[in-house]
Amino acid sequence: TELSQIRNFSIIAHIDHGKSTLADRLIQFTGGLTEREMSAQVLDNMDIEKERGITIKAQTVRLNYTAKDGVTYELNLMDTPGHVDFAYEVSRSLAACEGALLVVDAAQGVEAQTLANVYQSIEHDHEIVPVINKIDLPAAEPEKVKTEIEDIIGIDASDAVLTSAKSGIGIEEVLEAIVARIPPPTGERDAPLKAMLVDSWYDPYLGVVILVRVYDGVIKKGLNVKFMQGGTEHLVDRVGCMNPKRIDLPEIGPGEIGFITAQIKEVEQAKVGDTITTVKNGAPKALPGYKEVQSVVFCGLFPVDAADFEKLRESIGKLRLNDASFTYEMETSAALGFGFRCGFLGLLHLEIIQERLSREYDLDLITTAPSVVYRIQLSKSKTEEAATIELHNPADYPDPNRIEEIEEPWIKAVIYTPDEYLGPILKLCQDRRGIQKDLTYVGGRAQVTYELPLNEVVFDFYDRLKSISRGYASFDYEQIGLRPGDLVKMNILVNNEPVDALSMIVHRSVAEERGRGMCERLKDLIPRHLFKIPIQAAIGGKVIARETISAMRKDVTAKCYGGDITRKKKLLEKQKKGKARMREYGNVSIPQEAFIAALRMG
Ligand code: GDP
Ligand code: MG
């Protein structure tokens, strides 16, 4: 296709503002789908994506649109991941486009996520076409939203396209605006091949499928290509695009987006952001912007039923086939048995994996408290050299005497909220060691910027924010690097024995409060025994919180069995089953449920 007839764009929107519905309409209008096929949203494939309204894997569809000028254009619509955890993937998807539709709900206006995404889009020099959606709603105020877009984002919204994706209003206007306002890509057909690996996923029939954006040159079947960052060579055996059904193509030329397969077995070999060139006469320099993805949040995943361990191993392996950004290694815990220490891009990523394991693989799991990655400077000891280590499991906390300094990751968070909830939100941020950076009002809403330690955010921050704002506050963040902090390891002791699964790294200033909370919860969760049980939170040898479970009187058990033999049998059976899920700590039997409940903060 001629460069002048190609348009590459993405759609940016806050969750629920209508991105998927609009995408489906564009596909339908250009003839990619029949009314019947429209019934299911096309771009979001996974159940979880649909439910949460986020995209995890970038999908791209090619639309052929004959515009009012009589020319048929090739429009490549790239669906970008919709969450900050996938910021790097988003940045690569955006880099593959020349423009973006900015979809804003006519009744809700601009939200935090809209902002974060639109700024990225601006950074990529995109031409941005504002689309004000849901104009069918009685509460729609398109003029007000236009002003908001101009005031908050600072782009001209006077010729924003007004749509109702639901009722199919304004769809052709959107297509015309794409053709007229988004610039065509540039590139040279005769130059050495330069294509960016935008995304990759595992397909059970095709193996690893790679989404590419070609800058220069041409990709064809039979071509020997080299991944410049990964350092591997592959034979291209299929070239195509989605419309949204898979179509084979003879080639993908300059400026175009499409997919290839090349007999690759693992997604790990197809790194997002890599540059693909030819083995012979390849490009001398890779495209800019490549980054190795790194796990930000870690936690342990254990099967509730120890017999499920093999099933967990298998299921995790399968998920990993499709998601190279998720890491795991085996872990053993005295409290929870065999499981895996897993690394994630962020909290949402963690939740998605956890949910998929329980839903798609029917696994009952215990998740230990999420932890961030700390950098620790260790001094020289008698037997060991000075060193810098990365800590992502409290169990590996080194000898405190050797610790010179601990650094923790910080984030810059932008919260957008109706101003009636501002007070409690500021308090929440303050309680989580936040530093306020900015506070502005737009209309009836406040936008507040905080710097926060990531460690305080993984600790139930989202849930709190949602509950104190009744779901109205939106939240977005970016990482801003490591800062030193007074961080300590807090152990929880039951009958004087530490429980590994419950230990955590905390800031000294909040340790006592967290410790007290944990002890109180455990007091209610651990059944009484025939003796008194102390429950303590301690830093090193120093106890900072304590609760005691009093002893049970002996006759209590005898009484409740009574005479009924079947009832007695049932009770015994239940006890036996319960036994399997008990762990012994300093002679105390702790039911598995107690760990689960204790780990569920709140
Ligand atoms: P996304 O999260 O941005 O992908 O949003 P969706 O496309 O999934 O839409 C979120 C919700 O808004 C769904 O219930 C849609 O049916 C609804 N919706 C989308 N567009 C419109 C519209 O133009 N008008 C109305 N009333 N509802 C819409
Ligand atoms: Mg969606």
XYZ file of C-alpha atoms and ligand atoms in Angstrom:
631
model
C 0.000 0.000 0.000
C 1.141 3.541 -0.769
C 2.293 5.383 2.338
C -0.167 8.192 1.624
C -3.033 5.705 1.959
C -1.994 4.300 5.353
C -3.117 5.592 8.742
C -1.902 4.024 12.005
C -3.739 5.030 15.150
C -4.649 3.927 18.636
C -7.572 4.781 20.854
C -6.950 6.243 24.272
C -9.656 6.460 26.894
C -10.360 6.090 30.547
C -11.961 2.760 31.486
C -15.623 2.569 30.431
C -15.593 5.679 28.280
C -16.348 3.518 25.243
C -13.063 2.539 23.602
C -14.051 -1.047 22.821
C -17.541 -0.128 21.668
C -16.173 2.518 19.325
C -13.551 0.120 17.961
C -16.246 -2.435 17.243
C -18.297 0.188 15.431
C -15.347 1.188 13.257
C -14.808 -2.465 12.369
C -18.475 -2.929 11.608
C -18.709 0.224 9.482
C -15.747 -0.770 7.349
C -17.244 -4.197 6.764
C -14.926 -6.309 8.879
C -17.814 -7.871 10.727
C -21.468 -8.701 10.333
C -24.080 -7.574 12.834
C -24.124 -11.063 14.319
C -20.371 -11.226 14.766
C -20.551 -7.816 16.417
C -22.418 -9.229 19.396
C -19.225 -10.021 21.222
C -16.685 -7.254 21.635
C -13.877 -8.125 19.351
C -10.793 -6.446 20.637
C -10.925 -7.650 24.232
C -10.663 -11.436 24.057
C -10.077 -12.634 27.554
C -12.918 -12.838 30.052
C -10.984 -10.879 32.604
C -10.257 -8.182 30.080
C -13.930 -7.891 29.335
C -14.959 -7.782 32.946
C -12.375 -5.260 33.966
C -12.591 -3.363 30.746
C -8.872 -3.443 30.179
C -6.751 -4.778 27.400
C -3.791 -6.895 28.308
C -2.470 -7.868 24.898
C -2.384 -5.344 22.088
C -4.630 -6.383 19.238
C -4.490 -4.699 15.903
C -7.090 -4.730 13.201
C -6.732 -3.523 9.662
C -9.730 -1.660 8.256
C -10.186 -0.805 4.609
C -12.114 2.412 4.373
C -13.160 4.141 1.177
C -13.318 7.776 2.153
C -15.422 10.568 0.700
C -12.457 11.542 -1.495
C -12.896 8.200 -3.292
C -9.576 6.760 -2.089
C -9.482 3.460 -0.182
C -7.312 3.786 2.909
C -5.666 1.106 5.025
C -6.409 2.000 8.645
C -4.483 0.074 11.280
C -6.207 0.342 14.629
C -3.995 -0.633 17.515
C -5.641 -1.461 20.808
C -3.195 -0.564 23.562
C -3.109 -2.118 27.016
C -5.234 0.073 29.234
C -3.384 0.044 32.519
C -0.296 1.655 34.026
C 1.215 -1.719 34.897
C 1.723 -2.186 31.178
C 3.211 1.238 30.565
C 6.167 -0.072 28.566
C 3.960 -2.148 26.263
C 1.770 0.918 25.831
C 4.768 3.039 24.913
C 5.791 0.570 22.178
C 2.257 0.398 20.798
C 2.063 4.178 20.717
C 5.449 4.369 19.027
C 3.987 2.286 16.200
C 1.269 4.864 15.472
C 1.117 8.402 14.091
C -2.072 9.449 15.810
C -4.693 8.675 18.391
C -8.397 9.031 18.999
C -8.941 10.486 22.432
C -12.283 9.142 23.602
C -13.899 11.039 26.457
C -17.257 10.213 28.003
C -19.589 13.187 27.447
C -21.083 12.762 30.907
C -17.945 11.908 32.907
C -15.382 14.217 31.361
C -11.606 13.861 31.603
C -10.275 11.328 34.137
C -6.819 10.505 35.533
C -6.187 7.661 33.132
C -7.180 9.759 30.143
C -4.503 12.231 31.159
C -1.686 9.747 31.667
C -2.347 8.156 28.283
C -2.813 11.359 26.388
C 0.460 12.810 27.667
C 2.248 9.708 26.430
C 0.561 10.094 23.103
C 1.678 13.720 22.913
C 5.223 12.621 23.742
C 5.114 10.336 20.717
C 4.173 13.371 18.591
C 0.785 11.945 17.812
C -1.893 13.924 16.090
C -4.747 13.669 18.569
C -8.367 13.605 17.460
C -10.752 14.247 20.364
C -13.907 12.128 20.274
C -16.675 12.941 22.720
C -18.685 9.750 23.171
C -22.010 8.828 24.757
C -23.730 11.967 23.522
C -26.979 9.970 23.698
C -26.910 10.108 27.498
C -29.250 12.643 29.137
C -26.344 13.774 31.321
C -24.083 14.405 28.301
C -22.440 17.843 28.260
C -20.257 17.837 25.153
C -19.534 21.589 25.260
C -18.362 21.394 28.856
C -16.185 18.383 28.034
C -14.633 20.277 25.100
C -13.636 23.078 27.435
C -12.280 20.516 29.889
C -10.136 18.899 27.207
C -8.748 22.307 26.243
C -8.179 23.465 29.828
C -6.759 20.266 31.262
C -4.980 18.656 28.338
C -4.256 21.788 26.383
C -5.218 20.574 22.916
C -7.720 22.163 20.572
C -11.081 20.450 20.957
C -13.189 22.814 18.855
C -13.541 20.242 16.088
C -13.958 17.229 18.373
C -16.104 14.506 16.827
C -19.322 13.855 18.727
C -20.355 10.196 18.847
C -22.589 7.652 20.387
C -20.703 4.428 19.849
C -23.637 2.600 21.339
C -26.203 3.928 18.891
C -23.801 4.215 15.975
C -23.832 8.012 15.694
C -20.800 9.851 14.309
C -18.883 6.752 13.184
C -18.289 7.909 9.615
C -17.181 11.320 10.924
C -14.582 9.556 13.056
C -13.260 7.669 10.016
C -13.121 10.880 7.946
C -11.282 12.652 10.770
C -8.716 9.832 10.924
C -8.030 10.107 7.202
C -7.964 13.908 7.149
C -6.146 14.685 10.389
C -3.766 11.844 11.206
C -0.596 12.005 9.095
C 0.473 9.013 6.991
C 3.607 7.096 8.074
C 6.990 7.572 6.424
C 9.502 4.914 5.408
C 11.616 3.569 2.570
C 10.919 0.384 0.728
C 14.466 -0.001 -0.563
C 16.252 0.585 2.746
C 17.388 -2.339 4.953
C 14.509 -3.890 6.930
C 13.692 -2.183 10.194
C 10.590 -3.415 12.011
C 9.607 -3.074 15.640
C 8.335 -6.022 17.633
C 5.255 -4.394 19.172
C 3.840 -7.408 20.990
C 3.897 -11.175 21.018
C 1.541 -13.866 22.213
C 1.219 -17.616 22.143
C -1.302 -19.195 19.827
C -1.914 -22.929 20.271
C -2.024 -23.482 16.490
C 0.534 -20.999 15.215
C 3.008 -20.916 18.100
C 4.363 -17.489 18.984
C 2.726 -14.747 16.936
C 4.504 -11.418 16.629
C 2.894 -8.071 15.965
C 5.226 -5.835 13.959
C 5.368 -2.297 12.680
C 7.602 -2.000 9.636
C 9.555 1.263 9.328
C 11.824 0.539 6.355
C 12.018 -2.411 3.992
C 9.602 -5.303 3.612
C 8.861 -8.497 5.566
C 7.964 -11.550 3.474
C 7.511 -15.248 3.984
C 10.812 -17.107 3.635
C 12.944 -14.217 4.830
C 15.725 -14.881 7.351
C 15.416 -12.283 10.077
C 17.443 -11.306 13.096
C 16.150 -9.961 16.423
C 18.739 -7.324 17.195
C 18.309 -7.196 20.996
C 17.500 -10.863 21.536
C 20.356 -11.884 19.247
C 18.443 -14.775 17.658
C 17.733 -15.590 13.993
C 14.469 -16.931 12.606
C 12.833 -17.920 9.340
C 9.598 -16.022 8.696
C 6.946 -18.587 7.766
C 3.765 -16.543 7.818
C 2.818 -12.920 7.274
C -0.628 -11.485 7.773
C -3.055 -9.124 9.457
C -6.343 -9.244 11.351
C -9.479 -7.693 9.942
C -10.384 -8.884 12.674
C -10.245 -12.398 11.237
C -6.766 -13.622 10.428
C -5.758 -13.029 6.800
C -2.514 -14.105 5.139
C -0.685 -11.396 3.200
C 2.164 -11.539 0.687
C 4.149 -8.926 2.643
C 4.145 -6.134 5.179
C 5.720 -3.024 3.723
C 6.950 0.315 5.104
C 4.500 2.091 7.382
C 2.346 -1.010 7.810
C 1.380 -3.012 10.870
C 0.749 -6.757 10.770
C 1.848 -10.039 12.264
C 4.435 -12.680 11.465
C 5.234 -16.145 12.757
C 8.727 -17.584 12.609
C 8.727 -20.984 14.322
C 9.350 -19.465 17.730
C 8.482 -21.658 20.700
C 8.525 -19.199 23.600
C 7.328 -15.618 23.952
C 10.468 -14.942 25.954
C 12.380 -14.984 22.670
C 10.161 -12.298 21.213
C 10.826 -9.277 23.376
C 8.558 -6.263 23.072
C 10.454 -3.320 21.621
C 13.081 -5.416 19.807
C 14.117 -4.497 16.275
C 13.708 -7.051 13.505
C 16.024 -6.835 10.509
C 17.329 -9.176 7.857
C 20.224 -11.544 8.528
C 21.883 -10.436 5.278
C 22.426 -6.704 4.715
C 20.533 -5.821 7.867
C 20.075 -2.406 9.434
C 23.210 -1.258 11.264
C 21.358 0.298 14.202
C 18.364 -0.847 16.248
C 15.302 1.333 16.783
C 15.388 3.467 19.938
C 13.290 2.832 23.057
C 14.020 -0.817 23.825
C 13.868 -1.803 27.498
C 14.095 -5.089 29.412
C 10.922 -5.486 31.430
C 11.392 -6.046 35.118
C 9.108 -7.318 37.828
C 8.060 -4.616 40.264
C 5.851 -6.497 42.695
C 6.465 -9.969 44.094
C 4.378 -12.359 46.144
C 4.167 -16.020 46.988
C 1.425 -18.159 45.466
C 0.614 -21.362 47.321
C -2.109 -23.947 46.737
C -4.577 -24.104 49.615
C -4.609 -27.848 49.120
C -1.018 -29.137 49.044
C -2.109 -31.849 46.598
C -2.677 -29.128 43.984
C 0.989 -28.181 43.775
C 1.667 -30.023 40.503
C -1.459 -28.553 38.995
C -0.296 -25.096 40.046
C 3.114 -25.684 38.485
C 1.521 -26.725 35.213
C -0.957 -23.861 35.157
C 1.675 -21.237 35.915
C 3.788 -22.672 33.110
C 0.899 -22.314 30.692
C 0.190 -18.712 31.674
C 3.825 -17.882 31.294
C 3.709 -19.112 27.681
C 1.695 -16.032 26.906
C 3.230 -13.549 29.270
C 6.965 -13.100 29.382
C 6.668 -10.264 31.890
C 5.540 -12.627 34.606
C 8.311 -14.555 36.411
C 8.265 -17.416 38.898
C 10.492 -19.712 40.888
C 9.733 -22.405 43.412
C 9.456 -21.416 47.045
C 8.976 -23.403 50.236
C 7.285 -21.964 53.271
C 7.011 -23.660 56.653
C 3.529 -22.191 56.979
C 2.180 -22.722 53.490
C 4.155 -25.602 52.055
C 5.319 -25.710 48.431
C 4.499 -22.847 46.129
C 6.005 -20.220 43.861
C 7.551 -16.809 44.324
C 6.164 -14.799 41.447
C 7.096 -11.425 39.979
C 4.666 -9.024 38.317
C 4.694 -5.691 36.521
C 2.362 -4.242 39.127
C -0.599 -4.942 41.357
C -3.150 -5.271 38.625
C -0.921 -7.685 36.766
C -0.696 -9.716 39.980
C -4.463 -9.737 40.353
C -4.976 -10.777 36.753
C -2.627 -13.755 37.034
C -4.102 -14.758 40.354
C -7.620 -14.523 38.998
C -6.805 -16.484 35.871
C -5.248 -19.241 37.937
C -8.289 -19.573 40.106
C -10.816 -19.135 37.322
C -9.363 -20.821 34.278
C -7.415 -23.482 36.119
C -9.758 -23.887 39.056
C -7.076 -23.460 41.709
C -7.647 -22.382 45.275
C -4.695 -20.153 46.153
C -3.127 -18.308 49.041
C -1.286 -15.147 48.107
C 1.272 -13.779 50.544
C 1.532 -10.037 51.146
C 2.873 -8.350 48.003
C 6.375 -6.974 48.292
C 8.317 -4.505 46.202
C 12.001 -4.803 45.317
C 14.400 -3.194 47.801
C 18.022 -2.395 47.116
C 20.269 -3.057 50.083
C 23.889 -2.035 50.601
C 25.695 -4.614 52.712
C 28.953 -3.904 54.511
C 31.877 -6.296 54.553
C 31.684 -9.029 57.175
C 34.237 -11.567 58.406
C 33.270 -14.039 55.728
C 31.704 -11.904 53.022
C 32.549 -8.939 50.828
C 30.566 -5.713 50.772
C 27.712 -6.038 48.274
C 24.529 -4.579 46.827
C 21.586 -6.954 46.775
C 18.017 -6.814 45.533
C 15.492 -8.119 47.995
C 12.068 -9.252 46.904
C 11.208 -11.758 49.588
C 11.192 -10.865 53.302
C 12.460 -14.398 53.942
C 15.797 -13.422 52.362
C 16.273 -10.366 54.600
C 19.996 -10.241 55.434
C 21.738 -9.915 58.791
C 20.673 -6.429 59.998
C 24.190 -5.747 61.305
C 25.512 -5.767 57.758
C 22.887 -3.382 56.367
C 24.346 0.022 55.522
C 21.363 1.367 53.634
C 18.024 0.183 52.253
C 16.401 1.900 49.295
C 12.798 1.490 48.232
C 10.979 2.337 44.987
C 8.857 5.508 44.890
C 6.077 6.486 42.545
C 4.435 9.692 41.409
C 0.689 9.250 41.711
C -2.001 11.414 40.174
C -5.422 11.139 41.767
C -8.460 12.693 40.230
C -11.546 13.019 42.414
C -14.796 14.899 43.004
C -13.705 17.424 45.642
C -16.066 16.149 48.360
C -13.747 13.123 48.797
C -10.547 15.135 48.788
C -10.158 15.341 52.593
C -10.087 11.596 53.271
C -7.908 11.017 50.201
C -5.293 13.506 51.390
C -5.318 11.797 54.775
C -4.860 8.395 53.154
C -1.858 9.633 51.166
C -0.432 11.310 54.254
C -0.827 8.088 56.304
C 1.043 6.240 53.585
C 4.091 8.499 53.902
C 3.062 10.524 50.860
C 4.568 13.872 49.894
C 2.081 16.249 48.299
C 3.403 17.826 45.122
C 0.461 19.548 43.540
C -3.229 20.234 44.008
C -5.463 21.869 41.416
C -9.184 22.215 40.888
C -10.980 21.822 37.600
C -14.728 22.242 37.668
C -16.035 20.357 40.704
C -13.030 18.113 40.755
C -9.584 18.056 42.253
C -6.416 16.712 40.789
C -3.807 15.908 43.380
C -0.262 14.722 42.801
C 1.653 12.799 45.446
C 4.968 11.073 45.688
C 4.472 7.806 47.530
C 6.591 4.790 48.446
C 5.392 1.908 46.251
C 5.499 -0.348 49.292
C 2.647 1.667 50.856
C 0.613 1.449 47.671
C 0.795 -2.326 47.308
C -0.572 -2.476 50.827
C -4.323 -2.152 50.051
C -4.098 1.451 48.784
C -6.385 0.893 45.780
C -9.125 -0.657 47.876
C -9.007 2.164 50.382
C -9.054 4.827 47.721
C -12.023 3.210 46.054
C -13.981 2.788 49.252
C -13.412 6.313 50.598
C -14.388 7.862 47.279
C -17.232 5.424 46.569
C -15.422 4.420 43.439
C -15.253 7.972 42.031
C -11.557 8.678 42.456
C -9.237 7.553 39.705
C -5.596 6.823 40.201
C -2.588 6.584 37.978
C 1.113 6.319 38.711
C 4.589 6.161 37.307
C 7.793 5.002 38.954
C 10.283 7.672 39.891
C 13.196 5.642 41.233
C 14.686 4.482 44.520
C 15.027 6.458 47.744
C 16.587 5.474 51.048
C 14.145 4.625 53.839
C 14.137 3.387 57.429
C 12.854 -0.055 56.541
C 12.842 -3.042 58.840
C 11.692 -6.634 58.784
C 8.760 -7.359 61.067
C 8.245 -10.912 62.231
C 5.019 -12.338 63.593
C 5.511 -14.912 66.351
C 2.922 -17.425 67.469
C 3.784 -19.055 70.778
C 7.265 -17.547 70.340
C 7.883 -19.068 66.936
C 8.108 -16.854 63.830
C 5.594 -17.580 61.065
C 7.454 -17.123 57.778
C 4.453 -16.383 55.582
C 3.471 -13.423 57.732
C 6.761 -11.565 57.959
C 7.041 -8.329 55.995
C 9.256 -5.364 55.296
C 7.765 -2.169 56.732
C 8.785 1.389 57.407
C 9.683 1.820 61.071
C 7.137 4.609 61.489
C 4.197 2.362 60.626
C 5.550 -0.929 61.993
C 3.789 -0.737 65.333
C 0.391 -0.029 63.787
C 0.734 -2.804 61.211
C 2.014 -5.205 63.868
C -0.867 -4.441 66.190
C -3.381 -4.947 63.393
C -1.900 -8.299 62.464
C -1.828 -9.516 66.094
C -5.441 -8.489 66.620
C -6.560 -10.289 63.494
C -4.676 -13.437 64.396
C -6.134 -13.423 67.871
C -9.579 -13.811 66.350
C -8.468 -16.292 63.736
C -6.474 -18.844 65.700
C -8.650 -21.232 67.702
C -8.124 -21.567 71.414
C -5.893 -24.311 72.716
C -5.489 -25.911 76.117
C -2.772 -23.383 76.925
C -2.280 -19.643 76.620
C -0.867 -18.504 73.286
C 1.089 -15.273 72.943
C 0.984 -13.594 69.524
C 3.674 -11.004 68.954
C 4.988 -8.668 66.313
C 8.718 -8.091 66.612
C 11.550 -6.240 64.939
C 14.705 -8.204 65.577
C 14.468 -9.149 69.251
C 12.189 -6.262 70.152
C 8.472 -6.937 70.578
C 6.372 -4.025 69.282
C 2.855 -5.460 69.623
C 1.323 -8.312 71.511
C -1.965 -10.152 71.996
C -2.776 -13.284 73.983
C -5.247 -16.037 73.238
C -6.471 -17.364 76.541
C -6.584 -21.093 77.296
C -9.718 -23.119 76.658
C -11.472 -25.006 79.431
C -11.136 -28.785 79.038
C -14.791 -29.769 79.166
C -15.840 -27.643 76.182
C -15.065 -30.285 73.574
C -16.614 -33.125 75.530
C -19.879 -31.260 75.822
C -20.493 -30.438 72.241
C -20.240 -33.990 70.897
C -23.338 -35.183 72.731
C -24.794 -38.620 72.074
C -25.825 -38.576 68.421
C -23.472 -40.992 66.688
C -23.888 -39.727 63.083
C -23.367 -36.185 64.180
C -20.276 -37.221 66.053
C -18.936 -39.010 62.995
C -19.511 -36.001 60.826
C -17.712 -33.800 63.280
C -14.748 -36.149 63.418
C -14.551 -36.245 59.637
C -14.683 -32.514 59.439
C -11.916 -32.303 61.991
C -9.806 -34.744 60.025
C -10.205 -32.687 56.898
C -9.387 -29.584 58.874
C -6.259 -31.239 60.218
C -4.766 -31.511 56.775
C -5.024 -27.778 56.492
C -3.489 -27.042 59.879
C 0.075 -25.942 60.438
C 1.913 -26.374 63.698
C 3.702 -23.402 65.234
C 5.275 -23.826 68.653
C 2.658 -26.507 69.412
C -0.123 -24.311 68.103
C -2.302 -25.574 65.273
C -3.161 -22.751 62.931
C -5.851 -23.396 60.349
C -4.897 -22.514 56.796
C -7.882 -20.167 56.698
C -6.250 -18.076 59.411
C -3.271 -17.375 57.150
C -5.512 -16.487 54.280
C -7.591 -14.142 56.390
C -4.570 -12.601 58.103
C -2.939 -11.913 54.770
C -6.040 -10.205 53.532
C -5.337 -6.770 54.896
C -8.046 -4.348 55.628
P -13.951 0.830 27.395
O -13.677 0.402 28.800
O -13.451 2.211 27.148
O -13.517 -0.156 26.365
O -15.552 0.976 27.301
P -16.614 0.025 26.624
O -16.613 0.194 25.166
O -16.469 -1.348 27.164
O -17.939 0.725 27.164
C -18.230 0.808 28.550
C -19.730 0.876 28.748
O -20.247 2.059 28.163
C -20.462 -0.287 28.103
O -21.518 -0.663 28.942
C -20.990 0.317 26.803
O -22.148 -0.320 26.369
C -21.257 1.752 27.213
N -21.138 2.672 26.087
C -20.170 2.751 25.155
N -20.422 3.731 24.278
C -21.601 4.287 24.645
C -22.414 5.356 24.128
O -22.110 5.999 23.129
N -23.544 5.650 24.815
C -23.931 4.969 25.922
N -25.043 5.315 26.526
N -23.194 3.966 26.423
C -22.050 3.623 25.801
Mg -12.568 -2.000 26.590
